[in-house]
Short mmCIF file of C-alpha atoms and ligand atoms in Angstrom, two decimals:
data_model
loop_
_atom_site.label_atom_id
_atom_site.label_comp_id
_atom_site.label_asym_id
_atom_site.label_seq_id
_atom_site.Cartn_x
_atom_site.Cartn_y
_atom_site.Cartn_z
CA MET A 1 0.00 0.00 0.00
CA SER A 2 1.35 3.42 -0.95
CA ALA A 3 0.86 6.88 0.49
CA VAL A 4 -1.18 7.94 -2.51
CA ASN A 5 -4.70 8.94 -1.46
CA THR A 6 -6.18 10.17 -4.70
CA ILE A 7 -5.93 8.67 -8.16
CA GLU A 8 -6.88 10.56 -11.29
CA ILE A 9 -6.85 8.48 -14.45
CA CYS A 10 -8.10 8.63 -18.00
CA GLN A 11 -11.67 7.29 -17.90
CA PRO A 12 -11.58 3.48 -18.08
CA ASP A 13 -13.48 1.02 -20.30
CA ASP A 14 -14.78 -2.43 -19.38
CA TRP A 15 -13.79 -4.93 -22.08
CA HIS A 16 -16.06 -7.73 -20.80
CA LEU A 17 -19.49 -7.04 -19.31
CA HIS A 18 -22.88 -8.74 -18.98
CA VAL A 19 -25.91 -6.45 -18.69
CA ARG A 20 -28.67 -8.88 -19.69
CA ASP A 21 -31.77 -7.37 -21.31
CA GLY A 22 -35.24 -5.95 -20.66
CA GLU A 23 -36.44 -4.44 -17.37
CA VAL A 24 -33.11 -4.95 -15.59
CA LEU A 25 -31.10 -2.84 -18.06
CA PRO A 26 -31.55 0.63 -16.46
CA ASP A 27 -30.48 -0.60 -13.01
CA LEU A 28 -27.39 -2.38 -14.33
CA ILE A 29 -26.23 0.19 -16.90
CA ALA A 30 -26.33 2.97 -14.29
CA HIS A 31 -23.61 1.25 -12.27
CA THR A 32 -21.26 0.67 -15.20
CA ALA A 33 -21.90 4.08 -16.78
CA LYS A 34 -20.86 5.85 -13.57
CA GLN A 35 -17.28 4.64 -14.04
CA PHE A 36 -16.74 3.44 -17.59
CA ALA A 37 -16.97 5.30 -20.90
CA ARG A 38 -17.48 2.13 -22.92
CA ALA A 39 -17.99 -1.57 -22.35
CA ILE A 40 -18.01 -4.67 -24.49
CA ILE A 41 -21.44 -6.16 -24.05
CA MET A 42 -21.46 -9.95 -23.96
CA PRO A 43 -23.89 -11.64 -26.34
CA ASN A 44 -25.00 -14.60 -24.19
CA LEU A 45 -28.67 -13.64 -24.09
CA LYS A 46 -31.38 -16.19 -24.60
CA PRO A 47 -31.49 -16.51 -27.59
CA PRO A 48 -27.90 -15.37 -28.19
CA VAL A 49 -26.93 -12.27 -30.16
CA THR A 50 -25.72 -13.91 -33.38
CA THR A 51 -26.25 -11.31 -36.11
CA ALA A 52 -25.46 -7.64 -36.68
CA GLU A 53 -29.20 -6.85 -36.77
CA LEU A 54 -29.75 -8.40 -33.34
CA ALA A 55 -26.68 -6.60 -31.97
CA LEU A 56 -27.78 -3.20 -33.26
CA ALA A 57 -31.26 -3.64 -31.79
CA TYR A 58 -29.74 -4.71 -28.45
CA LYS A 59 -27.40 -1.72 -28.55
CA GLN A 60 -30.38 0.62 -28.98
CA ARG A 61 -32.08 -0.88 -25.92
CA ILE A 62 -28.92 -0.34 -23.88
CA LEU A 63 -28.55 3.25 -25.09
CA ALA A 64 -32.18 3.93 -24.15
CA ALA A 65 -31.56 2.53 -20.65
CA ARG A 66 -28.72 4.95 -19.80
CA PRO A 67 -29.24 7.53 -17.05
CA ALA A 68 -30.36 10.90 -18.46
CA GLY A 69 -27.46 12.79 -20.03
CA ASN A 70 -24.99 9.92 -19.73
CA LEU A 71 -22.88 9.16 -22.83
CA PHE A 72 -21.87 5.55 -22.04
CA GLU A 73 -21.16 3.65 -25.27
CA PRO A 74 -21.92 -0.07 -25.60
CA LEU A 75 -19.55 -1.97 -27.90
CA MET A 76 -21.18 -5.01 -29.43
CA VAL A 77 -19.80 -8.49 -30.03
CA LEU A 78 -21.57 -11.40 -31.69
CA TYR A 79 -21.94 -14.94 -30.45
CA LEU A 80 -20.01 -17.36 -32.65
CA THR A 81 -21.91 -20.55 -33.48
CA ASP A 82 -21.22 -23.61 -35.60
CA ASN A 83 -23.30 -21.87 -38.29
CA THR A 84 -21.68 -18.40 -38.38
CA THR A 85 -20.84 -17.58 -42.02
CA ALA A 86 -18.08 -15.46 -43.58
CA GLU A 87 -20.86 -13.23 -44.88
CA GLN A 88 -22.13 -12.61 -41.33
CA VAL A 89 -18.60 -11.66 -40.28
CA LYS A 90 -18.38 -9.08 -43.07
CA ASN A 91 -21.83 -7.69 -42.21
CA ALA A 92 -20.79 -7.44 -38.59
CA LYS A 93 -17.64 -5.51 -39.49
CA ASP A 94 -19.66 -3.08 -41.60
CA ALA A 95 -22.15 -2.62 -38.75
CA GLY A 96 -19.39 -1.63 -36.28
CA VAL A 97 -19.41 -4.86 -34.30
CA VAL A 98 -16.03 -5.12 -32.49
CA GLY A 99 -15.61 -8.89 -32.14
CA PHE A 100 -17.01 -12.41 -32.02
CA LYS A 101 -17.23 -14.41 -28.82
CA LEU A 102 -16.37 -18.08 -28.67
CA TYR A 103 -18.24 -20.00 -26.01
CA PRO A 104 -17.43 -23.68 -26.08
CA ALA A 105 -20.86 -25.35 -25.93
CA GLY A 106 -21.98 -25.79 -22.33
CA ALA A 107 -19.09 -23.81 -20.81
CA THR A 108 -21.16 -21.27 -18.87
CA THR A 109 -24.41 -19.31 -18.53
CA ASN A 110 -26.49 -19.51 -21.76
CA SER A 111 -23.82 -21.24 -23.80
CA ASP A 112 -25.95 -24.10 -25.15
CA ALA A 113 -25.72 -22.56 -28.62
CA GLY A 114 -21.92 -22.39 -28.36
CA VAL A 115 -19.41 -23.92 -30.72
CA THR A 116 -19.23 -27.73 -30.67
CA ASP A 117 -16.19 -27.97 -32.97
CA LEU A 118 -14.02 -25.05 -34.09
CA ALA A 119 -13.42 -26.77 -37.43
CA LYS A 120 -17.03 -25.91 -38.27
CA CYS A 121 -16.16 -22.21 -37.94
CA ALA A 122 -13.16 -22.25 -40.28
CA SER A 123 -14.62 -19.97 -42.94
CA ALA A 124 -15.93 -17.51 -40.34
CA LEU A 125 -12.51 -17.46 -38.67
CA GLN A 126 -10.79 -16.86 -42.01
CA ALA A 127 -13.12 -13.93 -42.64
CA MET A 128 -12.24 -12.57 -39.20
CA GLU A 129 -8.53 -12.83 -39.98
CA ALA A 130 -9.09 -11.04 -43.28
CA CYS A 131 -10.96 -8.07 -41.80
CA GLY A 132 -9.10 -7.80 -38.49
CA MET A 133 -12.10 -8.83 -36.39
CA PRO A 134 -10.97 -10.05 -32.95
CA LEU A 135 -12.11 -13.39 -31.53
CA LEU A 136 -12.88 -13.25 -27.80
CA VAL A 137 -12.54 -16.66 -26.23
CA HIS A 138 -14.08 -18.18 -23.13
CA GLY A 139 -11.04 -20.35 -22.57
CA GLU A 140 -12.32 -23.54 -21.02
CA VAL A 141 -12.84 -27.03 -22.37
CA THR A 142 -16.10 -28.53 -21.25
CA HIS A 143 -15.53 -32.30 -21.39
CA ALA A 144 -16.89 -33.99 -18.29
CA ASP A 145 -13.58 -35.83 -17.84
CA VAL A 146 -11.59 -32.62 -17.33
CA ASP A 147 -11.47 -31.34 -13.75
CA VAL A 148 -13.24 -27.98 -13.42
CA PHE A 149 -10.05 -26.41 -12.03
CA ASP A 150 -8.01 -27.61 -15.03
CA ARG A 151 -10.33 -26.51 -17.80
CA GLU A 152 -8.45 -23.34 -18.68
CA ALA A 153 -4.99 -24.91 -18.78
CA VAL A 154 -6.30 -27.76 -20.95
CA PHE A 155 -7.97 -25.24 -23.27
CA ILE A 156 -4.59 -23.63 -23.98
CA ASP A 157 -3.06 -26.89 -25.18
CA GLN A 158 -6.05 -28.43 -26.88
CA VAL A 159 -7.74 -25.40 -28.44
CA LEU A 160 -5.91 -22.10 -28.23
CA GLU A 161 -2.46 -23.08 -29.44
CA PRO A 162 -3.78 -25.10 -32.44
CA LEU A 163 -6.20 -22.27 -33.25
CA ARG A 164 -3.42 -19.68 -33.35
CA LYS A 165 -1.34 -21.94 -35.58
CA LYS A 166 -4.19 -22.68 -37.97
CA HIS A 167 -5.39 -19.07 -38.19
CA ALA A 168 -2.10 -17.24 -37.93
CA GLY A 169 -3.62 -13.82 -38.61
CA LEU A 170 -6.36 -14.09 -36.02
CA LYS A 171 -6.45 -11.47 -33.29
CA ILE A 172 -7.50 -13.10 -30.01
CA VAL A 173 -8.58 -11.93 -26.57
CA PHE A 174 -8.26 -14.63 -23.94
CA GLU A 175 -11.14 -13.57 -21.70
CA HIS A 176 -11.16 -13.52 -17.90
CA ILE A 177 -7.93 -15.48 -17.45
CA THR A 178 -7.62 -17.25 -14.11
CA THR A 179 -4.40 -19.28 -14.12
CA LYS A 180 -0.65 -18.82 -14.20
CA GLN A 181 -0.64 -20.95 -17.36
CA ALA A 182 -2.88 -18.43 -19.12
CA ALA A 183 -0.92 -15.44 -17.82
CA GLN A 184 2.36 -16.95 -19.04
CA TYR A 185 0.89 -18.06 -22.34
CA VAL A 186 -0.34 -14.57 -23.19
CA ARG A 187 2.78 -12.87 -21.87
CA ASP A 188 5.11 -15.06 -23.93
CA ALA A 189 3.02 -15.60 -27.07
CA ASP A 190 4.80 -15.02 -30.37
CA THR A 191 2.90 -12.21 -32.08
CA GLN A 192 5.39 -11.85 -34.93
CA ARG A 193 4.47 -15.18 -36.51
CA TYR A 194 0.93 -15.33 -35.16
CA GLY A 195 -1.86 -12.87 -34.47
CA ALA A 196 -1.97 -10.32 -31.66
CA ILE A 197 -3.16 -11.65 -28.32
CA GLY A 198 -4.49 -9.93 -25.24
CA ALA A 199 -6.23 -11.01 -22.06
CA THR A 200 -8.81 -9.52 -19.75
CA ILE A 201 -8.64 -10.00 -15.99
CA THR A 202 -11.53 -9.64 -13.54
CA PRO A 203 -11.32 -8.06 -10.09
CA GLN A 204 -12.43 -11.25 -8.33
CA HIS A 205 -9.65 -13.35 -9.84
CA MET A 206 -7.02 -10.86 -8.62
CA LEU A 207 -8.60 -10.41 -5.17
CA TYR A 208 -9.58 -13.95 -4.20
CA ASN A 209 -8.46 -17.52 -4.44
CA ARG A 210 -10.77 -20.53 -4.33
CA ASN A 211 -10.92 -20.56 -0.54
CA ALA A 212 -13.33 -17.63 -0.84
CA ILE A 213 -16.02 -19.95 -2.20
CA PHE A 214 -15.88 -22.12 0.92
CA THR A 215 -15.15 -19.78 3.83
CA GLY A 216 -17.34 -21.00 6.70
CA GLY A 217 -19.83 -22.54 4.24
CA VAL A 218 -20.69 -22.40 0.56
CA ARG A 219 -20.62 -18.83 -0.67
CA PRO A 220 -22.49 -18.62 -3.96
CA HIS A 221 -21.62 -14.99 -4.66
CA TYR A 222 -17.97 -16.00 -5.10
CA TYR A 223 -18.88 -18.63 -7.68
CA CYS A 224 -18.18 -17.61 -11.24
CA LEU A 225 -16.81 -19.27 -14.36
CA PRO A 226 -14.01 -19.81 -14.89
CA ILE A 227 -13.97 -20.68 -11.19
CA LEU A 228 -11.54 -19.02 -8.74
CA LYS A 229 -8.24 -20.90 -8.56
CA ARG A 230 -5.39 -21.48 -6.09
CA GLU A 231 -3.40 -18.62 -4.55
CA GLU A 232 -0.41 -19.17 -6.86
CA HIS A 233 -2.67 -18.42 -9.81
CA ARG A 234 -4.10 -15.29 -8.21
CA LEU A 235 -0.57 -14.05 -7.62
CA ALA A 236 0.41 -14.72 -11.24
CA LEU A 237 -2.53 -12.64 -12.48
CA VAL A 238 -1.69 -9.73 -10.16
CA ASP A 239 1.91 -9.98 -11.32
CA VAL A 240 1.22 -9.60 -15.03
CA ALA A 241 -1.37 -6.86 -14.51
CA ALA A 242 0.87 -4.90 -12.15
CA SER A 243 3.88 -5.33 -14.45
CA GLY A 244 2.38 -2.83 -16.88
CA ASN A 245 2.40 -5.34 -19.76
CA SER A 246 -0.01 -3.96 -22.37
CA ARG A 247 -1.34 -7.40 -23.32
CA PHE A 248 -3.38 -7.43 -20.10
CA PHE A 249 -6.36 -5.18 -19.62
CA LEU A 250 -9.54 -4.65 -17.65
CA GLY A 251 -12.63 -6.79 -18.17
CA THR A 252 -14.86 -7.12 -15.12
CA ASP A 253 -17.01 -10.01 -16.34
CA SER A 254 -19.60 -8.50 -14.02
CA ALA A 255 -22.38 -11.07 -14.43
CA PRO A 256 -25.58 -10.25 -12.55
CA HIS A 257 -28.03 -12.96 -11.56
CA ALA A 258 -31.15 -12.44 -9.46
CA LYS A 259 -30.41 -13.20 -5.81
CA GLY A 260 -32.67 -16.27 -5.74
CA THR A 261 -30.94 -17.89 -8.71
CA LYS A 262 -27.53 -17.66 -6.98
CA GLU A 263 -28.68 -18.62 -3.48
CA ASN A 264 -30.06 -21.84 -4.85
CA ALA A 265 -29.49 -25.62 -4.84
CA CYS A 266 -28.06 -25.19 -8.36
CA GLY A 267 -26.81 -21.61 -8.28
CA CYS A 268 -25.83 -19.64 -11.38
CA ALA A 269 -22.22 -18.66 -12.09
CA GLY A 270 -21.29 -14.97 -12.03
CA CYS A 271 -20.01 -12.24 -9.68
CA TYR A 272 -21.62 -8.82 -9.70
CA THR A 273 -18.95 -6.11 -9.62
CA ALA A 274 -20.33 -3.37 -11.86
CA TRP A 275 -21.14 -1.05 -8.95
CA HIS A 276 -17.64 -1.10 -7.40
CA ALA A 277 -15.34 -2.34 -10.17
CA MET A 278 -12.84 0.51 -10.15
CA PRO A 279 -12.49 0.65 -6.34
CA LEU A 280 -11.88 -3.13 -6.40
CA TYR A 281 -9.20 -2.84 -9.09
CA ALA A 282 -7.63 0.10 -7.21
CA GLU A 283 -7.36 -2.14 -4.17
CA VAL A 284 -5.52 -4.78 -6.21
CA PHE A 285 -3.00 -2.36 -7.67
CA ASP A 286 -2.59 -0.60 -4.33
CA ALA A 287 -1.78 -3.87 -2.56
CA ALA A 288 0.76 -4.64 -5.30
CA ASN A 289 2.36 -1.19 -4.90
CA ALA A 290 1.50 -0.49 -8.51
CA LEU A 291 -1.16 2.23 -8.44
CA ASP A 292 0.79 4.00 -11.17
CA ARG A 293 0.06 1.02 -13.45
CA LEU A 294 -3.71 1.11 -12.94
CA GLU A 295 -4.31 3.63 -15.72
CA GLY A 296 -2.62 1.59 -18.42
CA PHE A 297 -4.52 -1.55 -17.44
CA ALA A 298 -7.90 0.15 -17.00
CA SER A 299 -7.86 2.94 -19.56
CA HIS A 300 -5.21 2.52 -22.25
CA PHE A 301 -4.31 -1.05 -23.23
CA GLY A 302 -7.79 -2.29 -24.09
CA ALA A 303 -8.55 0.65 -26.35
CA ASP A 304 -5.16 0.26 -28.02
CA PHE A 305 -5.74 -3.47 -28.58
CA TYR A 306 -9.13 -2.89 -30.19
CA GLY A 307 -7.79 0.02 -32.27
CA LEU A 308 -10.10 2.53 -30.62
CA SER A 309 -9.18 5.96 -29.32
CA ARG A 310 -8.43 6.40 -25.66
CA ASN A 311 -10.99 8.36 -23.64
CA THR A 312 -10.40 12.01 -22.87
CA ALA A 313 -12.52 12.38 -19.71
CA LYS A 314 -11.05 11.58 -16.30
CA LEU A 315 -12.06 9.38 -13.38
CA VAL A 316 -11.02 10.21 -9.84
CA LEU A 317 -10.87 7.75 -6.94
CA LYS A 318 -9.98 8.52 -3.37
CA ARG A 319 -8.85 6.40 -0.48
CA GLU A 320 -12.01 6.42 1.58
CA GLN A 321 -13.71 3.44 3.14
CA GLN A 322 -17.30 2.58 2.43
CA ILE A 323 -19.55 -0.40 3.03
CA ILE A 324 -20.68 -2.30 -0.04
CA PRO A 325 -24.51 -2.51 0.02
CA GLU A 326 -26.09 -5.93 0.69
CA GLU A 327 -28.00 -5.82 -2.57
CA PHE A 328 -29.14 -3.60 -5.41
CA PRO A 329 -32.46 -3.42 -7.27
CA MET A 330 -32.40 -5.39 -10.52
CA GLY A 331 -35.76 -4.91 -12.24
CA SER A 332 -38.35 -6.68 -10.10
CA SER A 333 -35.62 -8.64 -8.29
CA THR A 334 -32.31 -7.82 -6.58
CA VAL A 335 -28.65 -8.62 -7.21
CA VAL A 336 -26.07 -9.26 -4.49
CA PRO A 337 -22.68 -7.69 -5.23
CA LEU A 338 -19.30 -9.29 -4.62
CA ARG A 339 -18.22 -8.78 -0.99
CA ALA A 340 -21.70 -7.51 -0.02
CA GLY A 341 -21.94 -5.82 3.36
CA GLU A 342 -18.18 -5.60 3.72
CA MET A 343 -15.63 -2.81 3.38
CA LEU A 344 -14.26 -1.19 0.28
CA SER A 345 -11.11 0.92 0.60
CA TRP A 346 -11.57 3.23 -2.38
CA THR A 347 -14.44 5.47 -3.44
CA ILE A 348 -15.27 7.00 -6.81
CA VAL A 349 -15.26 10.75 -6.57
CA GLY A 350 -16.26 11.59 -10.11
C1 NCD B 1 -21.26 -15.30 -17.04
C2 NCD B 1 -22.76 -15.03 -17.08
O1 NCD B 1 -23.44 -15.20 -16.07
O2 NCD B 1 -23.27 -14.63 -18.13
N1 NCD B 1 -20.94 -15.98 -15.82
C3 NCD B 1 -19.74 -16.06 -15.23
O3 NCD B 1 -19.62 -16.77 -14.23
N2 NCD B 1 -18.73 -15.36 -15.67
C4 NCD B 1 -20.86 -16.05 -18.24
C5 NCD B 1 -19.40 -16.02 -18.53
O4 NCD B 1 -18.81 -14.99 -18.77
O5 NCD B 1 -18.80 -17.09 -18.57
ZN1 ZN B 2 -18.45 -13.23 -19.06
#
């Protein structure tokens, strides 16, 4: 922890966010729009957002849900399926879509329509290489015989490395990385011979290890996918983020679920961090004595990776404790945030 008590940074963006759809949108967007200028909106709705037309309509609903006067900009990505065509990729590019998301079938919330075999997507992936459209990957294999804690490391060997070799021009974002294997893979990847690669990192994976899911009992609000890992993995993520390496940037993966669907015999995966994302990240960088590296991670590297301009507005945080509310309204239900009812060390000033 340093003696710095106020941080002023270029306004950040969230490169991985779930805001769902319908009546919950205004409640959720307000939290993100208070901190972030832009966010990549994940397409795992039911049914998934698979075409440019669906994405543009969804974008309009998000824009309409913003607080009055707020200029938050949603960035849309499409859900890759076995049936995505090269034509759909070109249409998406023309419509301003910023990427395609690979969910291995069955990997996580609403991923039933996900890809069963990447070979089926070869022409779509070639089209993405040709037009510089990034592929965002949920990096887990889903075979029942792979241990849930090993799914990301196995994905690197079985899927990611062959994919980069086969589609050498493909630009890839390894989403919400959770292991030292993923951190090292992205850090050391050869981007001369193969496409550019980046990775997003969530606040929960830098703040907690897997003990958090089981402290004194089962704690569903610490359950997300990919699942929290061992301490050595948490430390590896903090290390690469705090090193100032521009391949690593902010993506909260804030994933709201109604309270009753998390506190349940078969609870949904997802941590809700939209309300306090920047204070949580500040805590991580502060603890690593790297507050001066927060701006690159939160506000520069993602925009640079996606070829978008950096924001010009500022965000100010100050070292001031506050209690995280127990829950927030979410349409006709409520959502419980990560670390509900406990202390936060940083506060957003404006
Ligand atoms: C996400 C969700 O709920 O949509 N859940 C999660 O645990 N992260 C899906 C995802 O990003 O995998
Ligand atoms: Zn996600």
